[in-house]
XYZ file of C-alpha atoms in Angstrom:
582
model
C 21.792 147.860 11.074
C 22.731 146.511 14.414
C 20.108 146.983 17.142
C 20.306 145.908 20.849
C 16.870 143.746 20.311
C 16.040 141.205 22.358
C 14.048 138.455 20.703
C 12.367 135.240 22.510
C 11.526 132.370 21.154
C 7.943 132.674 22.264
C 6.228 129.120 21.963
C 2.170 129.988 21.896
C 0.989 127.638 23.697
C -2.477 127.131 26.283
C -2.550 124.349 28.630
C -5.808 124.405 31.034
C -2.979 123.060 34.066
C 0.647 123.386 33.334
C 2.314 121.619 36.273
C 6.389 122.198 36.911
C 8.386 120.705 40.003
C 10.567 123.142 41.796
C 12.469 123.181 44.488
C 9.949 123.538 47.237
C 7.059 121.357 45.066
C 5.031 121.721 42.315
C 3.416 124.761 40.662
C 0.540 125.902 38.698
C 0.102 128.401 36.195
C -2.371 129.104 34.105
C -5.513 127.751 36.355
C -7.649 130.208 34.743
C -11.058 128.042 34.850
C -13.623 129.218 32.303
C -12.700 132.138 30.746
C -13.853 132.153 26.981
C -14.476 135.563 26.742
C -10.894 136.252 26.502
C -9.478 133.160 25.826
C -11.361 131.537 23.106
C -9.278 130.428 20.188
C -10.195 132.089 16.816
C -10.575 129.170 14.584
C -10.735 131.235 10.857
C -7.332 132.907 12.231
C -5.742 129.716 13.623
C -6.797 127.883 9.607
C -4.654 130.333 8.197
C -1.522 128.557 9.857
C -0.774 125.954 7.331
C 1.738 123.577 9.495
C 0.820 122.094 12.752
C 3.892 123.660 14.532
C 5.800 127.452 13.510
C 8.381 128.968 15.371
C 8.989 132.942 14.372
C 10.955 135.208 16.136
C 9.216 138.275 17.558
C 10.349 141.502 19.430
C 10.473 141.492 22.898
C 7.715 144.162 23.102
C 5.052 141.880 21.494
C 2.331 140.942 23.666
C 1.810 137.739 22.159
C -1.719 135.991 22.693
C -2.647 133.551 25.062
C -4.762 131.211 22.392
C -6.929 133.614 20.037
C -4.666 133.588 17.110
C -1.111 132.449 16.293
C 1.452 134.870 17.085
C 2.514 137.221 14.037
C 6.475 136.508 14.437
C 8.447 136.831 11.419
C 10.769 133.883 10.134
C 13.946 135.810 10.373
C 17.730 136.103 11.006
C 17.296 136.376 14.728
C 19.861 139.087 15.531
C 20.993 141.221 18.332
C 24.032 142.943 19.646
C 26.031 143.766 22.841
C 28.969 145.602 24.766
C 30.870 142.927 26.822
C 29.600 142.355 30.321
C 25.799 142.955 29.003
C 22.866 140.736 29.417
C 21.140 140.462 25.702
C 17.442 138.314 24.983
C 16.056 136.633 22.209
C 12.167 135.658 21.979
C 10.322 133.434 19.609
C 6.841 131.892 18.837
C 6.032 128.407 18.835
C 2.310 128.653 17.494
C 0.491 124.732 17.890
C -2.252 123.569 16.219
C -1.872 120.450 18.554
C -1.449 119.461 21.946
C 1.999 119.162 22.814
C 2.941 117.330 25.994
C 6.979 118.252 26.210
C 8.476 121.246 24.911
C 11.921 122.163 25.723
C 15.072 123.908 24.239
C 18.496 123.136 23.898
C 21.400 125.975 22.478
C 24.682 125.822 21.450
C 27.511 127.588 22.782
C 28.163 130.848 20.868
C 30.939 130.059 18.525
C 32.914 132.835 16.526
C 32.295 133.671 13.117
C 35.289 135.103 12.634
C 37.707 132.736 14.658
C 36.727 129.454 15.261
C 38.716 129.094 18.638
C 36.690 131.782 20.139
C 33.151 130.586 21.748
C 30.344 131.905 24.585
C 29.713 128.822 26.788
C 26.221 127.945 26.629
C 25.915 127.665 30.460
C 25.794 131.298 29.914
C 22.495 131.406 28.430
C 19.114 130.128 30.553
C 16.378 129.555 29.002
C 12.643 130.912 30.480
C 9.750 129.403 29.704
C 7.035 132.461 29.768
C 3.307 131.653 31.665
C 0.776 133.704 30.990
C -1.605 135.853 34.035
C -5.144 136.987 34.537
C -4.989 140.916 34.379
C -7.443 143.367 34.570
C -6.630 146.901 32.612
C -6.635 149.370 35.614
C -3.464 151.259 34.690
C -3.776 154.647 36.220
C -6.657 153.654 38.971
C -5.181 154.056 42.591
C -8.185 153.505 44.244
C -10.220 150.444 42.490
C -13.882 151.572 42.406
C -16.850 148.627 42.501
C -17.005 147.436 39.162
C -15.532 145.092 36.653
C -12.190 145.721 34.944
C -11.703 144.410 31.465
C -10.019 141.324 32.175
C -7.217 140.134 30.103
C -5.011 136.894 29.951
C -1.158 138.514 29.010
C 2.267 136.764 29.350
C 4.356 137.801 32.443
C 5.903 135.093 34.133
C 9.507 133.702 33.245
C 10.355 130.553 34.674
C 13.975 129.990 33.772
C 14.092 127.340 36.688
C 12.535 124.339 34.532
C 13.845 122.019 32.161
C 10.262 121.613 30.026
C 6.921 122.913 29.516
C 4.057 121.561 28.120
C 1.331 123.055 25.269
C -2.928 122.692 24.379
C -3.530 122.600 20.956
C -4.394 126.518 19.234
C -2.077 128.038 21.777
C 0.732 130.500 22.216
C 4.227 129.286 24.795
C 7.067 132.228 24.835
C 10.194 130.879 25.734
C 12.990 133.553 26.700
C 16.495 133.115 26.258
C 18.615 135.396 28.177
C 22.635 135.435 27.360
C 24.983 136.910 29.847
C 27.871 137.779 27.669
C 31.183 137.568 30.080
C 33.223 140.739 30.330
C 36.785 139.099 28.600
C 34.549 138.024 25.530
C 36.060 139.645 22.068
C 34.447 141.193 20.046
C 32.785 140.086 16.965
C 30.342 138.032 15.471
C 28.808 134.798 17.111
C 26.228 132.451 16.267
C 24.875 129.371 17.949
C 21.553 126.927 17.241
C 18.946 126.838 19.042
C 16.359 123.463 19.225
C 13.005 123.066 20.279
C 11.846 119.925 20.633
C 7.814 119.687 20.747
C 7.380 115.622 21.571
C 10.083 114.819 20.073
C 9.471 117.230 16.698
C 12.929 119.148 16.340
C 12.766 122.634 14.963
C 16.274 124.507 15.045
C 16.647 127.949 14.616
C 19.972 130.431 14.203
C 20.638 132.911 16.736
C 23.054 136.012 15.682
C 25.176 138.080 18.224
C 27.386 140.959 17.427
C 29.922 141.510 20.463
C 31.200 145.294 20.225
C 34.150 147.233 21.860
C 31.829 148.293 24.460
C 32.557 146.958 28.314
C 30.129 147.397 30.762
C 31.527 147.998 34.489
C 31.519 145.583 36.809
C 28.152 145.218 38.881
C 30.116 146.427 41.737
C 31.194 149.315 39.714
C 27.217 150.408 37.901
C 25.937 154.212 38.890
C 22.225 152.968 38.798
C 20.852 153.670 41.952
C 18.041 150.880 42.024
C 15.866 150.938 44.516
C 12.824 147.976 44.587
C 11.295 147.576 48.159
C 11.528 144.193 49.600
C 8.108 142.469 51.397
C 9.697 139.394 53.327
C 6.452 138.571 55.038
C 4.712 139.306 52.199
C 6.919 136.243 51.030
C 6.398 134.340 54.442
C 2.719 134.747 54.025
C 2.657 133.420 50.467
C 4.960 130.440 51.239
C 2.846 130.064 54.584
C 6.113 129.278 56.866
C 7.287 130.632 59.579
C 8.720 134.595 59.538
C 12.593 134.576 59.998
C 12.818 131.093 60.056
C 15.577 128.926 58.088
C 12.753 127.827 55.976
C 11.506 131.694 54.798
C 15.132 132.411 54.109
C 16.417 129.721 52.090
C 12.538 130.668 49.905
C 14.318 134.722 49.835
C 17.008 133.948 48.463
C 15.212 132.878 45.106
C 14.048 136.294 44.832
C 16.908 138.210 46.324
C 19.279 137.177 44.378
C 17.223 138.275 40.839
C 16.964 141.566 42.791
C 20.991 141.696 43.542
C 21.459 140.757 39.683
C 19.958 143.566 38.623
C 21.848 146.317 40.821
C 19.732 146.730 43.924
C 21.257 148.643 46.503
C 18.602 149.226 49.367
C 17.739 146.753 52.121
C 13.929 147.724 53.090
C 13.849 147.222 56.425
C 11.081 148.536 59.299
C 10.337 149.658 62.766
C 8.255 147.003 63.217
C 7.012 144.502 60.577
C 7.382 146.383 56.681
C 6.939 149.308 55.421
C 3.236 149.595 55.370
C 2.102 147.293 58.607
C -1.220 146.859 57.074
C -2.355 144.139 59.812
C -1.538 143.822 63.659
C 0.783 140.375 63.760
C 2.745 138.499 66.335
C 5.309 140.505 67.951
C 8.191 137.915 67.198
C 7.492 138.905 63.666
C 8.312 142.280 64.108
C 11.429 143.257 62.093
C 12.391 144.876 65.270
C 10.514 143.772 68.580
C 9.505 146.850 70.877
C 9.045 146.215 74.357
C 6.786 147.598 76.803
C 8.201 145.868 80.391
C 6.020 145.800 82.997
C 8.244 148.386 84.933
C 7.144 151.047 81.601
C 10.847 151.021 80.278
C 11.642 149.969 76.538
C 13.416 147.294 75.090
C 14.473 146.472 71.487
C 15.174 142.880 69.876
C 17.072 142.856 67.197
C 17.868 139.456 66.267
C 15.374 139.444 63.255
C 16.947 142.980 61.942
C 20.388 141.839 61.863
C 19.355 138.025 60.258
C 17.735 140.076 57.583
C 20.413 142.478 56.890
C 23.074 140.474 57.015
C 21.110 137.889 54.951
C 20.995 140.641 52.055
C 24.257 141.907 52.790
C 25.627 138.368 51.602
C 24.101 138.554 48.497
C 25.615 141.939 47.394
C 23.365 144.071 48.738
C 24.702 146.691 51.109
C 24.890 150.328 49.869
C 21.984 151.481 52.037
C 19.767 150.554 54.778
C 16.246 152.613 54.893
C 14.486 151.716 57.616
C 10.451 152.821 57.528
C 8.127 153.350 60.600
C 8.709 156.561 62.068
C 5.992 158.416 60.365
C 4.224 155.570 58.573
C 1.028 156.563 56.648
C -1.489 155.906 59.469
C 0.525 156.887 61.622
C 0.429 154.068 64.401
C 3.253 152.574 66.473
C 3.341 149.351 67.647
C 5.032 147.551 70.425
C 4.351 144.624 72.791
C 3.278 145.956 76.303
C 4.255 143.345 78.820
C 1.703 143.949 81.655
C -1.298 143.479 79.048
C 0.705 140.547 76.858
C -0.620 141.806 73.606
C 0.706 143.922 70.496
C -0.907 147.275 70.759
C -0.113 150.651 69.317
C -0.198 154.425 69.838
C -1.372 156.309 67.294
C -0.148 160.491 67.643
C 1.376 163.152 64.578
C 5.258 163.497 64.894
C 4.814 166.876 67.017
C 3.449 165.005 69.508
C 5.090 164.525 73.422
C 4.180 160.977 73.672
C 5.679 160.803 70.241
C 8.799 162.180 70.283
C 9.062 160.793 74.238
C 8.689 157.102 71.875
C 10.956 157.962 69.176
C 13.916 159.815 71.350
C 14.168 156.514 72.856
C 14.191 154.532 69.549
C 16.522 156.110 67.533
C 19.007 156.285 70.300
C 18.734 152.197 70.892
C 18.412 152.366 67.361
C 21.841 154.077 67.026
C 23.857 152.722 69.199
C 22.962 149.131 68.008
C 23.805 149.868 64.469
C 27.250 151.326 65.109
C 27.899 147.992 67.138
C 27.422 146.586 63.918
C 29.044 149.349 61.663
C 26.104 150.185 59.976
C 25.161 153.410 60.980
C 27.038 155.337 58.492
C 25.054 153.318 55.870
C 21.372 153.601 57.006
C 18.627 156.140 56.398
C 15.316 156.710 57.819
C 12.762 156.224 55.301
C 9.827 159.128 55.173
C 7.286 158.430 52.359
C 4.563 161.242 50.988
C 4.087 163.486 53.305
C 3.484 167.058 52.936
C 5.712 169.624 54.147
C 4.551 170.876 56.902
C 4.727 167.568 58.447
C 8.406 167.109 57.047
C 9.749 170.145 58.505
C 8.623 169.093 61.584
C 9.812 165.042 61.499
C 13.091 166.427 60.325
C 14.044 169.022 62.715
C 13.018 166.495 65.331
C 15.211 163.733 63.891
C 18.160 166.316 63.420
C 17.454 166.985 67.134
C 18.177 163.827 68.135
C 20.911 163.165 66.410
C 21.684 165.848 63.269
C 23.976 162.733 61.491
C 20.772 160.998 60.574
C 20.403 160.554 57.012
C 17.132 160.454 55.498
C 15.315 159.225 52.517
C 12.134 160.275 51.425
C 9.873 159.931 48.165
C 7.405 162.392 47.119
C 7.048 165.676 46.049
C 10.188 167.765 45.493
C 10.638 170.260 47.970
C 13.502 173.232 47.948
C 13.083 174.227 51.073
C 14.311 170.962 52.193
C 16.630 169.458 49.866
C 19.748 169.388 51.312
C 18.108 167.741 54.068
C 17.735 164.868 52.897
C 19.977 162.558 51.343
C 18.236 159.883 49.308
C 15.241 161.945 47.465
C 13.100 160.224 45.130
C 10.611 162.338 43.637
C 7.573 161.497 41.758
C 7.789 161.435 38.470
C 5.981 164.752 37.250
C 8.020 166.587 39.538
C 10.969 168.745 38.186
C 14.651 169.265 40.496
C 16.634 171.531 38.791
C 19.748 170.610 37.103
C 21.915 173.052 39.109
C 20.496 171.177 42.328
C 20.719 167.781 40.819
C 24.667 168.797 40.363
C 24.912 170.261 44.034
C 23.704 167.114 45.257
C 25.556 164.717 43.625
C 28.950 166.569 44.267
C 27.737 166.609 48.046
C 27.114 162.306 47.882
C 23.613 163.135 47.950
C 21.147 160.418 46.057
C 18.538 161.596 43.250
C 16.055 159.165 41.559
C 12.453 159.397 40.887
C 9.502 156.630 41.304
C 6.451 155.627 39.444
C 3.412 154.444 41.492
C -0.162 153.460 40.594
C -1.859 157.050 38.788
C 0.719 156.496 35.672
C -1.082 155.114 33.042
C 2.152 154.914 31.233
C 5.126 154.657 30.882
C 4.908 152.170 33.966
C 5.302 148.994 35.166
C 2.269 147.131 35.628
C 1.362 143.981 33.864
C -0.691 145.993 31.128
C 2.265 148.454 30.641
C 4.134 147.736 26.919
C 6.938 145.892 28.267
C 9.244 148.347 27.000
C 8.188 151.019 29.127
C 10.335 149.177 31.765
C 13.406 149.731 29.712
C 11.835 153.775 28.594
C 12.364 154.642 32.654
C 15.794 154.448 32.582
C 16.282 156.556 29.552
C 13.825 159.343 31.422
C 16.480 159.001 34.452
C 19.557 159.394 32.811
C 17.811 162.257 30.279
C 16.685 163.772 33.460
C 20.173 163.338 35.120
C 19.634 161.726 37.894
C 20.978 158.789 39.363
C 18.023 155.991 39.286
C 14.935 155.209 39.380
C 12.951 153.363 42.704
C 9.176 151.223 42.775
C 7.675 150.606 46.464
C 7.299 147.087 46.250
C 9.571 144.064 44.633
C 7.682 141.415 46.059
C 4.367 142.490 47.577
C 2.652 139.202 46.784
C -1.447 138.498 46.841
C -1.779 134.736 47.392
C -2.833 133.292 44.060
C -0.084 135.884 42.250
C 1.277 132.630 39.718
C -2.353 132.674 38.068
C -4.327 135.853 38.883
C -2.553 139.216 39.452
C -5.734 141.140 39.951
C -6.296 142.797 43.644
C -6.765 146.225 45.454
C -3.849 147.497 43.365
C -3.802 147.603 39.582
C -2.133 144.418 38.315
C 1.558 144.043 38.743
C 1.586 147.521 40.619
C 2.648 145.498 43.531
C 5.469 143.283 42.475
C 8.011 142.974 39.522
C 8.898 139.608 39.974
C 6.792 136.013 40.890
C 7.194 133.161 43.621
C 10.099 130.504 43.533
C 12.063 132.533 41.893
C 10.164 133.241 38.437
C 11.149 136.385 36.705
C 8.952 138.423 34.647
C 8.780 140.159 31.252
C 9.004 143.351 33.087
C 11.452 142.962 35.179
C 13.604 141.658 32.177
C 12.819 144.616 30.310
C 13.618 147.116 33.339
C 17.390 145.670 33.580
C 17.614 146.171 29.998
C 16.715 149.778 30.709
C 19.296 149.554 33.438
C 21.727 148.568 31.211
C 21.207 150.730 28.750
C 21.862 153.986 31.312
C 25.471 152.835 31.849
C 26.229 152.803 27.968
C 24.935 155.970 27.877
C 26.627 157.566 30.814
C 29.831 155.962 29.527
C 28.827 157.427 26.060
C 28.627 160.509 27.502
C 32.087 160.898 29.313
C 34.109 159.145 26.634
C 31.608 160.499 23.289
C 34.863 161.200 20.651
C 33.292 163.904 18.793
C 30.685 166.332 19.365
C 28.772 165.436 17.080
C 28.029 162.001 18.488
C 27.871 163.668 21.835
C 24.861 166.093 20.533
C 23.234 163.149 18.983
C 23.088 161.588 21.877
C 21.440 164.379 23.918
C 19.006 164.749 21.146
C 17.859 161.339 21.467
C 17.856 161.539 25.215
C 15.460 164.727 25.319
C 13.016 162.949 23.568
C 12.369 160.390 27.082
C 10.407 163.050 29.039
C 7.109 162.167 30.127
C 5.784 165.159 28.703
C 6.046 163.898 25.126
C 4.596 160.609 25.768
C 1.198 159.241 24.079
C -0.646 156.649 23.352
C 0.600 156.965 19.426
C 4.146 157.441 19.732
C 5.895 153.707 20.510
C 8.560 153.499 23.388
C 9.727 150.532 21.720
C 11.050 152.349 18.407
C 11.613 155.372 20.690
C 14.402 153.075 22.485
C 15.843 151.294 19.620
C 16.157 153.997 17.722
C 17.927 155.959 20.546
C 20.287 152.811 21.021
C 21.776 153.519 17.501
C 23.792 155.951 19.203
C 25.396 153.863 21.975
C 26.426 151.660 18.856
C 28.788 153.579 17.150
């Protein structure tokens, strides 16, 4: 039977410093120092591997180890299937029993089993070559408490940017191979070669597509409403250049357009610096500079605002602005005050005089810039958690000023203020009725839920089963609404390539790595992506009604009341993807 699985050729491998030159230098992964406890090789395992070198094939759910043992792949037809327009993976295992000091792949273009004339240009494919990260298993913790995760060494980063990578002897390398089947391709069967070289050492390997009827829309065209907040000083910081300089945008776009690729439609933008404003920082970083003058009247710079937007508009992002700040979580609000020539702040709740006196005046600059620039009509303000009380209070003040704001806010669901607001993400244990999920999508209104850090799973973090990235998308279309959204994209610590352990649990702050490096989650989350516009064209254009009940039968079964530890969202989702195959 034909299954939508995504294999990689994942090439074990350990190297103590793997070095690759990118664009902007070199980088190094893997500079875990001495760390035996978890990544000791298991010699009795590793003697069970008769040949120096094996390549298997292995599902893209495997965790495959960093060096204790080879990986348990399976020497197989390597096999998966697609609808035209779709993004399909393969993984497979390279285990080594000796050091290898150049490994790369080559593949073939796709050519037709069936006609001979017909071929998928290999420039479609790109090859990744998968790092592995320092964890620590704190799924679930929001608030880290004093005392020693279980560390863990697991393989994250995809670097489909370099042309080689290197292996230690009794190691694990995954290598992913991602195919972007183009939308005029027929259908029917395809196979190309794929060779990895280790030194010189040439192992080939088939890979199998089956191209059905199936055509996905055009990105353009997808209903996923993805929403991944964007950190760009967070990026400036880790790159250490300048905020909004040439320089820190020409390092964005690496990121932004992975983020574009895989249907984003928010810009995060800010008040003042991001969405958080964790530190006090220059005022020519601010996103948007406030002004104190000296004669106690307000100004508002926009020049870094517009660069940014315009910046992401460019890349194909430009279905929504959300702009945080105006009820931030600690509630402070910063400007530059002219007669004291330092950033200071205010700090006040929104039913406040000095804070609506603050905000009156910013939202009106606010407003009239933006519909200079013919944006208004596209930008939200963005509210996060906050109880209601508080919200019917920020929103009848921001209807006062101006009752064609649009709002978005995440949190709890609340009925008494629903049609309110018109991006809602709601947490994920919280329940919006169908009959109001209806009423708001006839009405334009946006509907998506968000996973955070108290999820243990399914989730996103760097201990999650990689298919619980692709599960979430299943849960939104089962649960009707239109997408899913994660507060932070790109919320970089400063040693992210090699240790994703900090304040958060690991990978709760960022789907994707530095100069452009994917990751196995963020792969697997597209694929989820994906897989919610097959279904919602299933579901308008199902044939019969018994394919249609199917369908819903298999969809009822993603609700995060059903989920344990036992039950595997892997099988769960390619078993359900049997039905978007016939």
């Amino acid at each position: 039977m034909l299954l939508k699985v995504r294999y990689i050729f994942t090439v074990l491998f350990f190297f103590t410093i793997q070095v690759c030159k990118g664009q902007h230098g070199y980088k190094e992964y893997e500079r875990f120092g001495d760390l035996d406890t978890v990544a000791k090789p298991d010699m009795t395992k590793w003697a069970l591997q008769q040949d120096e070198i094996i390549i298997s094939a292995v599902n893209l759910n495997e965790r495959v180890p960093y060096k204790k043992q080879p990986a348990q792949g399976k020497d197989a037809a390597i096999l998966a299937s697609a609808w035209k327009g779709e993004n399909v993976s393969y993984e497979l295992v390279v285990s080594t029993k000796r050091k290898i000091n150049r490994l790369n792949v080559s593949i073939t273009d796709f050519k037709s089993i069936d006609n001979k004339v017909k071929v998928i240009d290999r420039e479609m494919c790109s090859v990744g070559y998968v790092h592995f990260v320092l964890a620590d298993n704190s799924r679930g913790v929001c608030k880290k408490k004093e005392f020693d995760y279980e560390k863990v060494i697991l393989p994250d980063i995809i670097d489909f940017n370099s042309s080689a990578t290197s292996a230690e002897a009794f190691s694990n390398s995954p290598i992913w191979v991602k195919l972007r089947v183009p939308a005029n391709t027929a259908a029917g069967r395809y196979k190309a070669t794929i060779t990895v070289s280790c030194d010189g050492q040439i192992f080939k390997k088939n890979l199998s597509l089956v191209v059905l009827n199936g055509k996905m829309p055009a990105l353009s065209n997808r209903k996923f409403f993805l929403d991944l907040w964007q950190y760009p000083l967070a990026e400036a910081d880790y790159y250490k250049v300048k905020p909004w300089s040439d320089e820190h945008f020409e390092l964005l776009g690496q990121e932004i357009k992975q983020l574009s690729e895989a249907g984003q439609r928010v810009i995060t933008t800010s008040f003042f610096w991001d969405v958080f404003n964790p530190a006090v920082r220059p005022a020519d970083e601010m996103m948007i500079k406030v002004v104190k003058t000296k004669e106690a009247k307000w100004e508002y710079h926009f020049e870094n605002f517009d660069r940014w937007v315009t910046f992401m508009m460019t890349h194909g992002i430009k279905k929504q602005i959300t702009c945080f700040g105006i009820a931030p979580l600690n509630y402070r609000y910063y400007y530059f005050d002219e007669s004291k020539s330092e950033v200071t702040y205010f700090s006040q709740a929104v039913n406040g005089t000095d804070y609506k006196n603050f905000w009156t005046n910013y939202l009106r600059a606010f407003e009239q810039h933006l519909k200079s620039r013919g944006w208004f009509e596209i930008t939200t303000l963005g509210i996060d958690e906050k109880e209601l009380s508080v919200l019917n209070s920020l929103i009848d003040f921001i209807k006062s000023v101006n009752p064609e704001w649009k709002i978005s806010l995440t949190g709890k669901y609340f009925p008494e203020i629903e049609d309110k607001v018109y991006n809602y993400s709601v947490i994920s244990n919280q329940q919006v009725p169908l009959e109001v999920l209806n009423s708001r999508k006839t009405k334009g209104f946006i509907t998506t839920y968000y996973t955070s850090c108290w999820e243990i799973f399914p989730n996103t973090f760097v201990m999650s089963d990689p298919a619980d990235a692709t599960w979430l998308s299943w849960n939104a279309a089962n649960r009707n609404m239109d997408g899913y959204l994660r507060y932070a994209y790109d919320y970089w610590g400063k040693n992210v390539l090699t240790d994703t352990r900090s304040n958060f649990a690991s990978g709760d702050n960022f789907l994707v790595y530095p100069y452009g490096n994917s990751s196995i989650r963020f792969e697997m989350l597209i694929d989820g992506i994906e897989d919610y516009e097959k279904i919602e064209k299933k579901l308008q254009n199902n044939k019969t009604a018994k394919g249609q009940q199917r369908l819903e039968q298999r969809l009822a079964e993603f609700d995060f009341k059903k989920v344990n530890a036992q039950k595997s969202r892997y099988e769960q989702v390619i078993q359900a993807r049997e039905t978007l195959l016939k």
